[in-house]
Amino acid sequence: MEIIKSIYQAVLEGDMSGAKDGVEAALSEGLAPDTIMQEGLIAAMSEVGSLFEAGDFFVPEMLISARAMQAGLSVLKPMLVASGSKSAGKIVIGTVKGDLHDIGKNLVGMMMEGAGFEVVDLGTDVTPEKFVQSVKDSQPQIIAMSALLTTTMSSMGLTIKALEAAGLRGQVKVIIGGAPVTNAYAEQIGADGFSPDASAAARLAKSLVA
Ligand code: B12
């Protein structure tokens, strides 16, 4: 598909308006938002990751590609987020301490909204203390943590410990995700669930509040 290729290329080249226009064109051609997201935006971003690993891309290129991806995603957001007015529950989401990657987190947040959840987004670099405070303030059913760095993953376990110490662990489910995170890791730190992508994350959240 020509248009998917152009979206892919725009993200790779860090062309924000190209990505945005490409997504708009793909939608008007009748392509499914999920196809545009998976085959255009996400596929390009994983190629960016490979290029970075190979030493062909550096942080600035990765950053402008990320911005282009966000620009494309912002066009898709209204389509990914259904109009369902009845709240399925409340979710606090954030990227853990020391970690600034937020594309995956934002995507998970959008899919959660699409599944009818009310989403409280704490942003990036969220400390265990801040997650604990948000449980007191917002009373969510679920906390969703994202980490993209092997060096920041441990903050997920620390957050669970902080929730235990505050006597709040029993009242909230904890789910985790991000490229380096696995099911085994979720079990190891005592999280209630893991999922490898945003749509599975929404299904997981639904099953946890059912
Ligand atoms: C874009 C990017 C950046 C951008 C981030 C911009 C932004 N606003 O997010 C910038 C340039 C800032 C950046 C910086 C850095 N990055 Co970077 N970055 C990436 C890259 C290329 C893509 C990440 C991404 O957005 N993917 C697309 C999204 C959609 O996928 P995702 O995040 O995995 O999310 C999906 C799932 O994981 C899941 N999910 C995510 N969160 C959650 C949460 C829950 C609860 C659930 C259930 C599911 C879930 O659902 C999502 C959607 O399906 C990755 C490469 C890669 N392969 O991941 C490297 C990568 C993560 N970065 C890496 C590195 C090393 C860095 C830097 C340290 C580089 C440096 N030397 O400065 C810094 C660290 C900055 C910091 N403190 O955070 C390494 C990490 C290596 C490691 N093992 O730890 C990677 C893997 C690249 C590599 N191959 O080496 N980065």
Short mmCIF file of C-alpha atoms in Angstrom, two decimals, residues 6-205:
data_model
loop_
_atom_site.label_atom_id
_atom_site.label_comp_id
_atom_site.label_asym_id
_atom_site.label_seq_id
_atom_site.Cartn_x
_atom_site.Cartn_y
_atom_site.Cartn_z
CA SER A 6 4.70 7.06 2.74
CA ILE A 7 3.71 7.20 6.43
CA TYR A 8 6.48 4.73 7.23
CA GLN A 9 8.96 6.84 5.29
CA ALA A 10 7.81 10.08 6.94
CA VAL A 11 8.36 8.65 10.44
CA LEU A 12 11.75 7.30 9.43
CA GLU A 13 12.76 10.71 8.08
CA GLY A 14 11.27 12.56 11.04
CA ASP A 15 8.87 14.42 8.78
CA MET A 16 6.08 15.57 11.12
CA SER A 17 3.77 17.10 8.56
CA GLY A 18 4.38 14.18 6.20
CA ALA A 19 3.32 11.73 8.90
CA LYS A 20 0.26 13.77 9.81
CA ASP A 21 -0.82 14.29 6.19
CA GLY A 22 -0.12 10.63 5.41
CA VAL A 23 -2.37 9.43 8.23
CA GLU A 24 -5.12 11.83 7.15
CA ALA A 25 -4.84 10.60 3.55
CA ALA A 26 -4.88 6.96 4.66
CA LEU A 27 -8.02 7.57 6.72
CA SER A 28 -9.76 9.25 3.83
CA GLU A 29 -8.84 6.25 1.65
CA GLY A 30 -10.73 4.17 4.18
CA LEU A 31 -7.82 2.31 5.78
CA ALA A 32 -8.44 1.01 9.30
CA PRO A 33 -6.85 3.11 12.08
CA ASP A 34 -5.29 -0.04 13.51
CA THR A 35 -3.62 -0.92 10.18
CA ILE A 36 -2.27 2.62 9.86
CA MET A 37 -0.93 2.45 13.40
CA GLN A 38 0.62 -1.04 13.19
CA GLU A 39 1.96 -1.08 9.63
CA GLY A 40 2.75 2.61 9.25
CA LEU A 41 3.67 4.19 12.58
CA ILE A 42 4.75 1.31 14.83
CA ALA A 43 6.60 -0.57 12.06
CA ALA A 44 8.58 2.58 11.24
CA MET A 45 9.42 3.19 14.89
CA SER A 46 10.78 -0.33 15.29
CA GLU A 47 12.93 0.21 12.20
CA VAL A 48 14.22 3.37 13.90
CA GLY A 49 15.14 1.19 16.89
CA SER A 50 17.05 -1.22 14.65
CA LEU A 51 18.89 1.64 12.94
CA PHE A 52 19.86 3.02 16.35
CA GLU A 53 21.11 -0.40 17.43
CA ALA A 54 23.15 -0.68 14.25
CA GLY A 55 24.70 2.73 14.90
CA ASP A 56 23.12 4.27 11.80
CA PHE A 57 20.78 6.49 13.83
CA PHE A 58 21.64 8.61 16.86
CA VAL A 59 19.47 10.15 19.59
CA PRO A 60 18.50 13.31 17.62
CA GLU A 61 17.24 11.22 14.69
CA MET A 62 15.38 8.96 17.09
CA LEU A 63 13.80 12.02 18.67
CA ILE A 64 12.59 13.62 15.45
CA SER A 65 11.20 10.25 14.32
CA ALA A 66 9.39 10.00 17.65
CA ARG A 67 7.89 13.46 17.10
CA ALA A 68 6.73 12.49 13.63
CA MET A 69 5.14 9.36 15.07
CA GLN A 70 3.36 11.40 17.75
CA ALA A 71 2.07 13.77 15.06
CA GLY A 72 0.59 10.82 13.16
CA LEU A 73 -0.85 9.33 16.34
CA SER A 74 -2.58 12.57 17.27
CA VAL A 75 -4.63 12.31 14.08
CA LEU A 76 -5.58 8.72 14.91
CA LYS A 77 -6.47 9.39 18.52
CA PRO A 78 -10.14 10.30 18.03
CA MET A 79 -10.63 7.09 16.03
CA LEU A 80 -8.87 4.90 18.56
CA VAL A 81 -10.81 6.39 21.43
CA ALA A 82 -14.42 5.24 21.20
CA SER A 83 -17.23 7.47 22.35
CA GLY A 84 -18.34 5.10 25.14
CA SER A 85 -19.51 7.40 27.91
CA LYS A 86 -19.93 4.83 30.66
CA SER A 87 -16.64 4.60 32.56
CA ALA A 88 -15.13 1.13 32.84
CA GLY A 89 -13.03 2.35 35.77
CA LYS A 90 -10.09 4.59 36.46
CA ILE A 91 -6.48 4.02 35.46
CA VAL A 92 -3.41 5.94 36.51
CA ILE A 93 -0.67 5.62 33.91
CA GLY A 94 2.93 6.80 33.83
CA THR A 95 6.45 6.11 32.63
CA VAL A 96 8.67 5.18 35.56
CA LYS A 97 11.38 7.21 37.25
CA GLY A 98 14.40 8.06 35.10
CA ASP A 99 12.62 7.13 31.89
CA LEU A 100 11.41 9.67 29.32
CA HIS A 101 9.98 7.33 26.67
CA ASP A 102 6.30 8.09 26.34
CA ILE A 103 5.07 6.98 22.92
CA GLY A 104 4.10 3.48 24.07
CA LYS A 105 2.57 4.85 27.27
CA ASN A 106 0.51 7.37 25.32
CA LEU A 107 -0.68 4.65 23.00
CA VAL A 108 -1.68 2.44 25.92
CA GLY A 109 -3.48 5.43 27.47
CA MET A 110 -5.42 6.00 24.25
CA MET A 111 -6.43 2.35 23.97
CA MET A 112 -7.55 2.41 27.61
CA GLU A 113 -9.70 5.46 26.89
CA GLY A 114 -11.01 3.62 23.86
CA ALA A 115 -11.97 0.73 26.14
CA GLY A 116 -13.98 3.17 28.28
CA PHE A 117 -11.54 3.84 31.12
CA GLU A 118 -10.98 7.22 32.65
CA VAL A 119 -7.22 7.80 32.33
CA VAL A 120 -5.08 9.89 34.67
CA ASP A 121 -1.73 10.43 32.94
CA LEU A 122 1.17 11.25 35.27
CA GLY A 123 3.58 11.72 32.36
CA THR A 124 7.16 10.51 32.38
CA ASP A 125 9.87 10.15 35.06
CA VAL A 126 7.26 9.22 37.66
CA THR A 127 8.70 8.31 41.06
CA PRO A 128 7.25 5.52 43.24
CA GLU A 129 6.12 8.22 45.70
CA LYS A 130 4.17 9.98 42.97
CA PHE A 131 2.40 6.75 41.97
CA VAL A 132 1.54 6.16 45.64
CA GLN A 133 0.18 9.69 46.01
CA SER A 134 -1.94 9.26 42.88
CA VAL A 135 -3.62 6.20 44.38
CA LYS A 136 -4.60 8.32 47.39
CA ASP A 137 -5.73 11.25 45.24
CA SER A 138 -7.44 9.53 42.33
CA GLN A 139 -8.51 6.14 43.77
CA PRO A 140 -7.85 4.22 40.53
CA GLN A 141 -8.66 0.52 40.10
CA ILE A 142 -5.45 0.08 38.11
CA ILE A 143 -1.94 1.51 37.95
CA ALA A 144 -0.21 1.06 34.59
CA MET A 145 3.56 1.54 34.45
CA SER A 146 5.69 1.79 31.35
CA ALA A 147 9.50 1.39 31.10
CA LEU A 148 11.66 1.28 27.98
CA LEU A 149 15.07 1.04 29.58
CA THR A 150 16.53 -1.99 31.33
CA THR A 151 18.01 0.48 33.81
CA THR A 152 14.61 1.91 34.82
CA MET A 153 12.57 -1.30 34.96
CA SER A 154 13.50 -1.81 38.60
CA SER A 155 11.46 1.26 39.50
CA MET A 156 8.36 -0.84 38.77
CA GLY A 157 9.26 -3.25 41.57
CA LEU A 158 10.09 -0.33 43.86
CA THR A 159 6.70 1.22 43.16
CA ILE A 160 4.95 -2.02 44.11
CA LYS A 161 6.98 -2.11 47.33
CA ALA A 162 6.07 1.52 48.03
CA LEU A 163 2.38 0.71 47.54
CA GLU A 164 2.74 -2.18 49.99
CA ALA A 165 4.49 0.04 52.51
CA ALA A 166 1.69 2.61 52.23
CA GLY A 167 -0.90 -0.13 52.83
CA LEU A 168 -2.46 0.51 49.41
CA ARG A 169 -1.40 -2.56 47.43
CA GLY A 170 -4.65 -4.40 48.16
CA GLN A 171 -6.86 -1.73 46.63
CA VAL A 172 -5.21 -1.38 43.24
CA LYS A 173 -4.15 -3.72 40.44
CA VAL A 174 -0.75 -3.09 38.89
CA ILE A 175 0.01 -3.75 35.24
CA ILE A 176 3.31 -3.18 33.50
CA GLY A 177 4.72 -3.02 29.98
CA GLY A 178 7.35 -1.60 27.65
CA ALA A 179 9.85 -3.18 25.28
CA PRO A 180 12.19 -4.79 27.88
CA VAL A 181 9.36 -5.98 30.16
CA THR A 182 8.24 -9.61 30.18
CA ASN A 183 5.60 -11.74 31.82
CA ALA A 184 8.31 -13.41 33.90
CA TYR A 185 9.41 -10.00 35.16
CA ALA A 186 5.83 -9.10 36.06
CA GLU A 187 5.58 -12.29 38.12
CA GLN A 188 8.94 -11.69 39.72
CA ILE A 189 7.99 -8.25 41.06
CA GLY A 190 4.43 -9.24 41.97
CA ALA A 191 2.55 -7.22 39.34
CA ASP A 192 -0.97 -8.31 38.42
CA GLY A 193 -0.35 -8.37 34.70
CA PHE A 194 1.79 -7.65 31.67
CA SER A 195 0.95 -7.25 28.02
CA PRO A 196 3.19 -6.78 25.01
CA ASP A 197 1.09 -4.18 23.19
CA ALA A 198 -1.52 -1.50 23.67
CA SER A 199 -4.61 -3.36 22.49
CA ALA A 200 -3.76 -6.38 24.65
CA ALA A 201 -3.22 -3.92 27.52
CA ALA A 202 -6.80 -2.67 27.19
CA ARG A 203 -8.13 -6.24 27.22
CA LEU A 204 -5.98 -7.01 30.25
CA ALA A 205 -7.31 -3.97 32.10
#
